Amino acid sequence: MLKENILKAIDKNSKLTTSDLAVMLGAEEEEVVTAIRELEADSIICGYPTLINWDKTEDERVTALIEVKVTPQRGQGFDKIAERIYKFDEVNAVYLMSGGFDLTVIIDGKSMKEVANFVSGRLAPMEAVLSTATHFVLKKYKEHGMTLTHEVEDERMLITP
């Protein structure tokens, strides 16, 4: 139960110290440290990324979601092709999907042209890839459970019966 509570707490705020977690969870700090080490060793905690709203920086970038249809590899299913895809530096995430396509690949590029070059030059030519469909993110409102834009106040008048 301690490990689950640690995961829930750091999922929303990875800056919490082990001391903070111990107080929040009513545990000894050494217990928290041990639990976190075990979670990291078991690859349950895989890293501590920071959520950055890149739209508020000078860094120009575009995010694309690419639907990919593939031929599963004999004896390895989708895993081997997914591994080949996620090893590209441009790739932020790869998900196995249900529905009309097999994988969703999420990438960041400096421009739409750079994304197009990645898709046409590196992704689409892979022997297991049957087809791709690229969608560009126009604006991010919420990511990893956190709002990236300011809350818009409801300006409608309240009408009561």
Short mmCIF file of C-alpha atoms in Angstrom, two decimals:
data_model
loop_
_atom_site.label_atom_id
_atom_site.label_comp_id
_atom_site.label_asym_id
_atom_site.label_seq_id
_atom_site.Cartn_x
_atom_site.Cartn_y
_atom_site.Cartn_z
CA MET A 1 0.00 0.00 0.00
CA LEU A 2 2.90 2.38 0.73
CA LYS A 3 4.31 1.91 -2.76
CA GLU A 4 0.94 2.58 -4.37
CA ASN A 5 0.51 5.76 -2.33
CA ILE A 6 4.01 6.92 -3.26
CA LEU A 7 3.22 6.37 -6.94
CA LYS A 8 -0.03 8.33 -6.69
CA ALA A 9 1.73 11.22 -4.94
CA ILE A 10 4.72 11.54 -7.27
CA ASP A 11 2.57 11.03 -10.37
CA LYS A 12 1.26 14.56 -9.85
CA ASN A 13 4.40 16.10 -8.30
CA SER A 14 7.74 14.40 -8.80
CA LYS A 15 9.48 17.18 -6.86
CA LEU A 16 8.21 15.83 -3.54
CA THR A 17 11.12 14.87 -1.32
CA THR A 18 11.26 11.59 0.55
CA SER A 19 10.77 13.63 3.71
CA ASP A 20 7.60 15.23 2.27
CA LEU A 21 6.30 11.82 1.20
CA ALA A 22 6.96 10.33 4.63
CA VAL A 23 4.95 13.09 6.32
CA MET A 24 2.13 12.89 3.75
CA LEU A 25 1.88 9.11 4.00
CA GLY A 26 2.52 8.70 7.72
CA ALA A 27 5.60 6.57 7.17
CA GLU A 28 9.25 6.67 8.17
CA GLU A 29 11.50 8.38 5.63
CA GLU A 30 13.75 5.30 5.38
CA GLU A 31 10.69 3.21 4.45
CA VAL A 32 9.89 5.67 1.67
CA VAL A 33 13.49 5.66 0.41
CA THR A 34 13.53 1.84 0.35
CA ALA A 35 10.17 1.66 -1.42
CA ILE A 36 11.26 4.15 -4.09
CA ARG A 37 14.51 2.23 -4.69
CA GLU A 38 12.50 -0.98 -5.14
CA LEU A 39 10.04 0.74 -7.51
CA GLU A 40 12.97 2.02 -9.58
CA ALA A 41 14.72 -1.39 -9.57
CA ASP A 42 11.50 -3.07 -10.74
CA SER A 43 11.13 -0.47 -13.56
CA ILE A 44 7.82 0.70 -12.15
CA ILE A 45 9.28 4.19 -11.74
CA CYS A 46 11.01 4.73 -15.07
CA GLY A 47 12.04 8.37 -14.73
CA TYR A 48 11.08 11.79 -13.45
CA PRO A 49 10.21 13.95 -16.48
CA THR A 50 9.23 17.60 -16.21
CA LEU A 51 6.10 18.86 -17.97
CA ILE A 52 7.07 21.96 -19.95
CA ASN A 53 4.68 24.19 -21.86
CA TRP A 54 6.92 24.74 -24.90
CA ASP A 55 4.37 27.13 -26.42
CA LYS A 56 5.47 29.72 -23.86
CA THR A 57 9.13 29.53 -24.91
CA GLU A 58 11.05 30.72 -27.94
CA ASP A 59 11.66 27.10 -28.96
CA GLU A 60 9.70 26.41 -32.15
CA ARG A 61 8.43 22.84 -32.31
CA VAL A 62 5.59 20.82 -33.68
CA THR A 63 4.09 17.66 -32.20
CA ALA A 64 2.66 14.96 -34.42
CA LEU A 65 0.62 11.83 -33.74
CA ILE A 66 1.24 9.22 -36.39
CA GLU A 67 -1.12 6.29 -36.91
CA VAL A 68 0.88 3.31 -38.13
CA LYS A 69 -0.44 0.05 -39.59
CA VAL A 70 2.14 -2.73 -39.43
CA THR A 71 2.56 -6.41 -40.12
CA PRO A 72 3.26 -8.13 -36.79
CA GLN A 73 6.55 -10.03 -36.70
CA ARG A 74 6.31 -13.81 -36.42
CA GLY A 75 6.94 -14.91 -32.84
CA GLN A 76 7.32 -11.33 -31.59
CA GLY A 77 4.02 -9.69 -32.47
CA PHE A 78 4.22 -5.92 -32.45
CA ASP A 79 7.03 -5.66 -29.90
CA LYS A 80 10.00 -5.80 -32.27
CA ILE A 81 8.66 -3.18 -34.68
CA ALA A 82 7.62 -0.94 -31.76
CA GLU A 83 11.14 -1.25 -30.35
CA ARG A 84 12.70 -0.25 -33.68
CA ILE A 85 10.42 2.78 -33.81
CA TYR A 86 10.90 3.98 -30.22
CA LYS A 87 14.67 3.94 -30.61
CA PHE A 88 14.52 6.94 -32.96
CA ASP A 89 15.50 10.12 -31.09
CA GLU A 90 12.50 12.05 -32.45
CA VAL A 91 10.02 9.60 -30.92
CA ASN A 92 8.48 10.59 -27.59
CA ALA A 93 6.01 7.73 -27.26
CA VAL A 94 4.78 4.57 -28.98
CA TYR A 95 1.49 2.90 -28.06
CA LEU A 96 -0.08 -0.35 -29.26
CA MET A 97 -3.68 0.48 -30.16
CA SER A 98 -6.97 -1.24 -30.77
CA GLY A 99 -9.09 -0.18 -33.71
CA GLY A 100 -8.23 0.88 -37.23
CA PHE A 101 -4.44 1.01 -36.85
CA ASP A 102 -1.81 -0.75 -34.76
CA LEU A 103 0.58 1.82 -33.30
CA THR A 104 0.41 5.47 -32.35
CA VAL A 105 3.78 7.20 -32.58
CA ILE A 106 4.16 10.65 -31.01
CA ILE A 107 7.08 12.77 -32.15
CA ASP A 108 8.38 16.31 -31.83
CA GLY A 109 10.07 18.17 -34.67
CA LYS A 110 11.25 21.68 -35.41
CA SER A 111 8.82 21.99 -38.32
CA MET A 112 6.13 20.11 -40.23
CA LYS A 113 8.73 19.47 -42.91
CA GLU A 114 11.04 17.80 -40.40
CA VAL A 115 8.19 15.55 -39.25
CA ALA A 116 7.29 14.77 -42.86
CA ASN A 117 10.92 13.85 -43.57
CA PHE A 118 10.96 11.53 -40.56
CA VAL A 119 7.77 9.80 -41.67
CA SER A 120 8.71 9.48 -45.34
CA GLY A 121 12.41 8.78 -44.87
CA ARG A 122 12.63 6.68 -41.73
CA LEU A 123 9.26 5.39 -40.58
CA ALA A 124 7.28 4.53 -43.73
CA PRO A 125 10.15 2.65 -45.46
CA MET A 126 10.42 0.11 -42.61
CA GLU A 127 9.55 -3.32 -44.03
CA ALA A 128 6.80 -4.04 -41.49
CA VAL A 129 5.05 -0.67 -41.96
CA LEU A 130 2.01 -0.92 -44.22
CA SER A 131 0.75 2.67 -43.95
CA THR A 132 0.91 5.85 -41.89
CA ALA A 133 -1.39 8.81 -41.23
CA THR A 134 0.09 11.91 -39.61
CA HIS A 135 -1.90 14.34 -37.46
CA PHE A 136 -0.36 17.58 -36.19
CA VAL A 137 -1.19 18.95 -32.74
CA LEU A 138 -2.39 22.53 -33.13
CA LYS A 139 -2.65 23.42 -29.45
CA LYS A 140 -2.20 21.56 -26.17
CA TYR A 141 -4.71 22.27 -23.44
CA LYS A 142 -3.93 19.52 -20.97
CA GLU A 143 -1.09 17.01 -20.77
CA HIS A 144 -0.21 14.38 -18.15
CA GLY A 145 -3.30 15.46 -16.19
CA MET A 146 -2.13 19.05 -15.93
CA THR A 147 -3.74 22.09 -17.55
CA LEU A 148 -1.39 24.04 -19.83
CA THR A 149 -3.63 27.02 -20.47
CA HIS A 150 -5.22 29.45 -18.06
CA GLU A 151 -8.75 28.69 -16.95
CA VAL A 152 -11.33 30.56 -19.01
CA GLU A 153 -13.91 32.13 -16.74
CA ASP A 154 -17.49 31.35 -17.72
CA GLU A 155 -18.90 34.71 -18.78
CA ARG A 156 -22.46 33.52 -19.31
CA MET A 157 -25.14 34.98 -17.10
CA LEU A 158 -26.68 32.63 -14.57
CA ILE A 159 -30.40 32.23 -15.18
CA THR A 160 -32.46 30.74 -12.39
CA PRO A 161 -36.11 29.67 -12.56
#
